[in-house]
Amino acid sequence: MIFILYLSFVSTVIIMVLYLVRHYVFSLTALYYQKGQTHYTLHSMSFRPTVSILIPARDEEEVLPSMLHRITELTYPKDKIEVFVIDDGSSDNTGKIAEEFAAFYNYIKVLHKRPNIKSRNKSSALNEGLKHVKNQILICFDADYYPQIDIIEKLTAPFIDPEVGAVQGRVTVFNENSSLVSRLVALERIAGYRVDQLARDDLGLIPQYGGTVGGFRRSVIESLGGWDEKVLAEDTDLTFRVCRMGYKVRYVNEAESYEDAVSSLRSYWRQRHRWAKGHMQCFFKHLIPMLKSQNLRFREKLDGVLLLGIYFVPILAALSWVLGAVIFFLGPTNWFEAAWNMLPIFVYSGVGNFALFFEVGVGIYLDKRIRIGWLIPLLLLSFVLSTAICLKAFLDLTYAKAMGRSLDGWAKTPHNGGQPKCM
Amino acid sequence: MRYLAVSESVDELGWGFRIRERPRLWHFFAGVLVSGVSYVLLWFGLTDLMMRGLVGVLSVARISVNGMFGQQVPMLVVDLADGSALNLVMTEQRVGLVTIAVFGLLFLLLLFPLHGSLWRKLALLEFGFAVGLAWNFIRLSLTVLAGYNFGINAFRVAEFFTTPFLDFLWVITIWSLGLSTMVARNRTELKK
C-alpha cells in the first residue's frame, strides 16, 4: 500500500517536473532566443491576400458597436476585405446595430439567423459564415474584442509561407484595472501569449489557435469541413486538426487585440470551466491520432501531448498534494522531502496555460510592466480556484460521456462593456 | 487607451519591446560565486544560529527547552504543556536551508542573466536571504509554540501547512519584487 502511495506521488511529481522544464525552456526562449520572431509588420510588403472577417455575435449590443467601429478603421485595403457579422438569433439590438454599419460600409455584411433557429454554439455560427466567404484568408474576432488598426497586415503576413495553415495574434487584457480577477487574468494572458505562444512559435512547436484574433487559409478550413460543432473548445480542436493535416500554426506576437476580460469570480469560473471541459474533450479526441500522425515531428508530438494535457495538471498537483500529505503524516523519508519541496513551485501558476510564476514574471519583464508583477504571489489563489474548476470539469465531462449527453451550446462570457466606446 | 497609444505609435519597437536580450553570463557566474559563498556560510552556521535563537525566544516565553548542540543530529527537546516532550530534529528543511536554496537558484537562473546592474542583483539576493532567515525563524517559533500549547499532533499539522507551502510565499514575493525592480530600472534607462 505504502509502495503504491509512493509510486503515485513520484509519478505525479515527475509529470509536473516535465511541465516545469517545459515552461523554463519557454521562458528562456522568449527571453534570449536570438533567431526568434522579431516582428512581422511589413507594411510595405506586396503580399496582400483577400481577407474575410467573421464576427459571430449573440446578444452583443453592448460591445458590437466598438468592434465594428474599429473594423472601419482598419488600415488594410478595404477592397480586399469583407466582414460578416453573424447575428445568431440575438434577442437584443445586435442585428440592428450590425445592419446600421452595413448600410454605411459596403464591405460589412450581416447574416441573420432567426431567433427560433438558434445555432447550437459558436462553431455552428462560424460554419454559417463559412458558407458565404469567398476570400483567401479567414480571420475571426469575438464581438467583445478590440483589435489594432493594422492587425490584418500582421496576421496575414505569415500566410506568405504556403505551409502555414493558421495564425494566432496576441490577446491583451484591456480592462485590467477593473478588479483583482481581471488583473489575475491579465497575468495569465501575459504569460500565455508573450512567453508561451511566442516560445512555441520560435521553437517550431504547436502555437495554439485561440478561437479569436486569429485566422486560417480558407482552403484549409474548407478541406477540414469547417468547425466541429460537437466540440466545446473549437479553437484547440482546430489547432490540432490543422497540424495533423500537415500545416503549420504560427503565432504573431505583434498582432494585438484587446479583450474585455472577465472581472468577477462567477464569470471567471464559468469561462474557465468551459475551457477546461472543452480542452479535456480535445485531449481524448486528439491524443492518439496526433501521436500516430505522420505529419508531426517528435518534438511537436511531445509538445502536443503536454498542451492537450494542460488542464489535467492542476488536478495532478492537487492529487500529489494529497498523496504527499498522507506520506508526510505516515513518516516521510529523506528523498520524499526533496520531492515535497518541489510541489509549491507548481501552485503559483495560472490556469489556461499552467504558466508557472516565473513564466508570468518573464512575460511582465518583457512587457516592461512593474506593478502588476507584485500580484504574482496571488497566483496561489487562482491555482486553488483552477484546481476546483478543472476537477469539476473533469467530473462533468466523465458524467456527460457516461450518460451520452451533448456538451455543446452557446457560452456567452458576461462582460461589462469595458471596451473603448466608439465616438 | 494607454496600450493602444504605445502600440500604434512606436511601430519599430512596439508594445512588448520585442528586441531579444543576450544573457549576462558574467553576472550569472558572479551570482553563483556570491550565493555559493553565502550558502556555504549558512550551511555551517544556520542550524546552530537557529537553535540558539529558538532557545532564547522560547526561554523568554518560559518554555523549557534543551538544545543538543554540536551533535551529529542537532536537536531541540521542548517540554510541552501536556507533559510530553517534542524532539525537534533540526533538518535542512526545518531551518530553511532548502527554501533558501530554491530562492537562490531562482535568482541565479532567472534574474542574474537579465539586463541590469550586478550590484543591484547581489543586493536583492542578499536581501532575499535575510528575509528567508527571518521568515524561517518566525515560522519555526510559531510551529513550536503551536506544539507547546496543543500537543505534538498540532505541531505536525502546523508544520505541514507552513512547510513548504507557506514557506514559498516569501520566495515568490521577493523574487517578483526583485524582478519589478529590474524592470523599473530598465524603463528609466530606456526613457533616457
Coordinates of C-alpha atoms in Angstrom, one line a residue, chain B:
Chain B
M1 CA -6.3 53.6 -24.3
R2 CA -2.8 53.5 -22.7
Y3 CA -1.8 50.4 -24.5
L4 CA -3.1 51.4 -27.9
A5 CA -1.2 54.6 -27.8
V6 CA 2.1 52.8 -27.1
S7 CA 1.4 50.0 -29.6
E8 CA 0.4 52.1 -32.5
S9 CA 2.8 55.0 -32.2
V10 CA 6.0 53.1 -31.7
D11 CA 6.0 50.9 -34.8
E12 CA 9.6 49.8 -34.8
L13 CA 9.9 49.0 -31.1
G14 CA 6.3 48.4 -30.3
W15 CA 4.4 47.2 -27.2
G16 CA 6.3 44.3 -25.8
F17 CA 9.8 45.5 -26.7
R18 CA 10.5 42.6 -28.8
I19 CA 14.2 43.0 -29.2
R20 CA 15.7 40.0 -27.5
E21 CA 18.3 40.3 -24.8
R22 CA 21.6 38.5 -24.5
P23 CA 22.0 36.7 -21.2
R24 CA 24.6 38.3 -18.9
L25 CA 26.7 35.3 -18.2
W26 CA 29.3 37.2 -16.3
H27 CA 26.5 38.4 -13.9
F28 CA 25.3 34.8 -13.6
F29 CA 28.8 33.5 -12.6
A30 CA 29.3 36.3 -10.2
G31 CA 25.9 35.4 -8.7
V32 CA 26.9 31.8 -8.5
L33 CA 30.1 32.8 -6.6
V34 CA 28.4 35.1 -4.1
S35 CA 25.4 33.0 -3.5
G36 CA 27.6 29.9 -3.2
V37 CA 29.8 31.6 -0.5
S38 CA 26.7 32.8 1.3
Y39 CA 25.1 29.4 1.2
V40 CA 28.2 27.6 2.5
L41 CA 28.2 30.0 5.4
L42 CA 24.6 29.4 6.1
W43 CA 25.0 25.6 5.7
F44 CA 27.6 25.5 8.5
G45 CA 26.2 28.2 10.7
L46 CA 22.4 28.4 10.3
T47 CA 21.4 25.3 12.2
D48 CA 23.3 26.4 15.3
L49 CA 22.1 30.0 14.9
M50 CA 18.5 28.9 14.6
M51 CA 18.7 26.6 17.6
R52 CA 20.2 29.3 19.8
G53 CA 17.7 31.8 18.6
L54 CA 14.8 29.4 19.3
V55 CA 16.2 28.5 22.8
G56 CA 16.4 32.2 23.5
V57 CA 12.9 33.0 22.3
L58 CA 11.3 30.0 24.0
S59 CA 13.0 30.7 27.2
V60 CA 11.6 34.2 27.2
A61 CA 8.2 32.6 26.8
R62 CA 9.1 30.4 29.8
I63 CA 9.1 27.2 27.8
S64 CA 11.6 24.6 28.9
V65 CA 13.9 23.7 26.0
N66 CA 17.2 21.9 25.8
G67 CA 19.4 22.2 22.8
M68 CA 21.7 19.4 21.8
F69 CA 24.3 21.5 20.1
G70 CA 27.3 20.1 18.2
Q71 CA 25.7 16.6 17.8
Q72 CA 25.7 14.6 14.6
V73 CA 21.9 15.1 14.6
P74 CA 21.3 18.6 16.1
M75 CA 18.1 18.6 18.0
L76 CA 16.0 20.6 20.4
V77 CA 14.0 18.9 23.2
V78 CA 10.9 21.0 24.1
D79 CA 8.9 20.2 27.2
L80 CA 5.3 20.6 26.1
A81 CA 2.4 21.9 28.2
D82 CA 0.8 18.5 28.3
G83 CA 3.9 17.0 29.9
S84 CA 5.2 15.2 26.8
A85 CA 8.4 16.2 25.1
L86 CA 8.9 17.3 21.5
N87 CA 12.2 16.1 19.9
L88 CA 12.8 18.7 17.2
V89 CA 15.4 17.4 14.8
M90 CA 16.8 20.4 13.0
T91 CA 16.7 19.2 9.4
E92 CA 17.7 21.4 6.4
Q93 CA 14.0 21.8 5.6
R94 CA 13.1 23.0 9.1
V95 CA 15.8 25.6 9.4
G96 CA 15.0 26.9 6.0
L97 CA 18.1 25.8 4.0
V98 CA 16.0 24.2 1.3
T99 CA 13.8 27.1 0.6
I100 CA 16.8 29.5 0.7
A101 CA 18.5 27.2 -1.9
V102 CA 15.4 27.3 -4.1
F103 CA 15.3 31.0 -3.8
G104 CA 19.0 31.3 -4.7
L105 CA 18.5 29.0 -7.7
L106 CA 15.5 31.1 -8.9
F107 CA 17.5 34.3 -8.6
L108 CA 20.5 32.8 -10.3
L109 CA 18.7 31.2 -13.2
L110 CA 16.0 33.9 -13.9
L111 CA 17.3 37.2 -12.6
F112 CA 21.0 37.4 -12.8
P113 CA 21.2 36.8 -16.6
L114 CA 18.8 39.8 -17.2
H115 CA 19.8 43.3 -18.1
G116 CA 20.6 45.4 -15.1
S117 CA 23.2 46.3 -12.5
L118 CA 25.1 43.4 -10.9
W119 CA 25.3 45.3 -7.6
R120 CA 21.5 45.6 -7.5
K121 CA 21.1 41.9 -8.2
L122 CA 23.5 41.0 -5.5
A123 CA 21.9 43.3 -3.0
L124 CA 18.5 41.8 -3.9
L125 CA 19.9 38.3 -3.4
E126 CA 21.3 39.0 0.0
F127 CA 18.1 40.8 1.0
G128 CA 16.2 37.7 0.0
F129 CA 18.5 35.5 2.1
A130 CA 17.9 37.8 5.1
V131 CA 14.1 37.7 4.6
G132 CA 14.3 34.0 4.3
L133 CA 16.2 33.6 7.5
A134 CA 13.7 35.9 9.4
W135 CA 10.7 34.1 7.9
N136 CA 12.0 30.6 8.8
F137 CA 12.9 31.7 12.3
I138 CA 9.4 33.1 12.9
R139 CA 7.7 30.1 11.2
L140 CA 9.6 27.6 13.3
S141 CA 9.0 29.6 16.5
L142 CA 5.3 29.6 15.8
T143 CA 5.0 25.9 15.0
V144 CA 6.9 25.0 18.2
L145 CA 4.5 27.4 20.1
A146 CA 1.5 25.6 18.5
G147 CA 3.1 22.3 19.6
Y148 CA 3.7 23.5 23.1
N149 CA 0.1 24.6 23.6
F150 CA -1.8 22.0 21.6
G151 CA 0.4 18.9 21.5
I152 CA 2.7 17.1 19.1
N153 CA -0.1 16.5 16.5
A154 CA -0.8 20.2 16.4
F155 CA 2.9 20.8 15.7
R156 CA 2.9 18.3 12.9
V157 CA -0.2 19.9 11.3
A158 CA 1.2 23.4 11.7
E159 CA 4.5 22.3 10.1
F160 CA 2.6 20.6 7.3
F161 CA 0.8 23.7 6.3
T162 CA 3.6 26.1 6.8
T163 CA 6.4 24.0 5.3
P164 CA 6.9 24.3 2.5
F165 CA 3.7 25.8 1.0
L166 CA 3.5 29.0 3.0
D167 CA 7.3 29.0 3.1
F168 CA 7.3 29.7 -0.6
L169 CA 5.3 32.9 -0.2
W170 CA 8.4 34.8 0.7
V171 CA 10.4 33.2 -2.1
I172 CA 7.8 34.2 -4.8
T173 CA 7.3 37.6 -3.2
I174 CA 10.9 38.6 -3.0
W175 CA 11.6 37.2 -6.5
S176 CA 8.8 39.2 -8.1
L177 CA 9.8 42.3 -6.2
G178 CA 13.3 41.9 -7.5
L179 CA 12.1 41.4 -11.0
S180 CA 9.9 44.6 -10.9
T181 CA 12.9 46.5 -9.5
M182 CA 14.9 45.4 -12.6
V183 CA 12.0 46.4 -14.9
A184 CA 11.7 49.8 -13.2
R185 CA 15.4 50.4 -13.7
N186 CA 15.3 49.3 -17.4
R187 CA 12.4 51.5 -18.1
T188 CA 14.2 54.5 -16.6
E189 CA 17.2 53.7 -18.8
L190 CA 15.0 53.3 -21.9
K191 CA 13.4 56.7 -21.3
K192 CA 16.8 58.3 -21.1

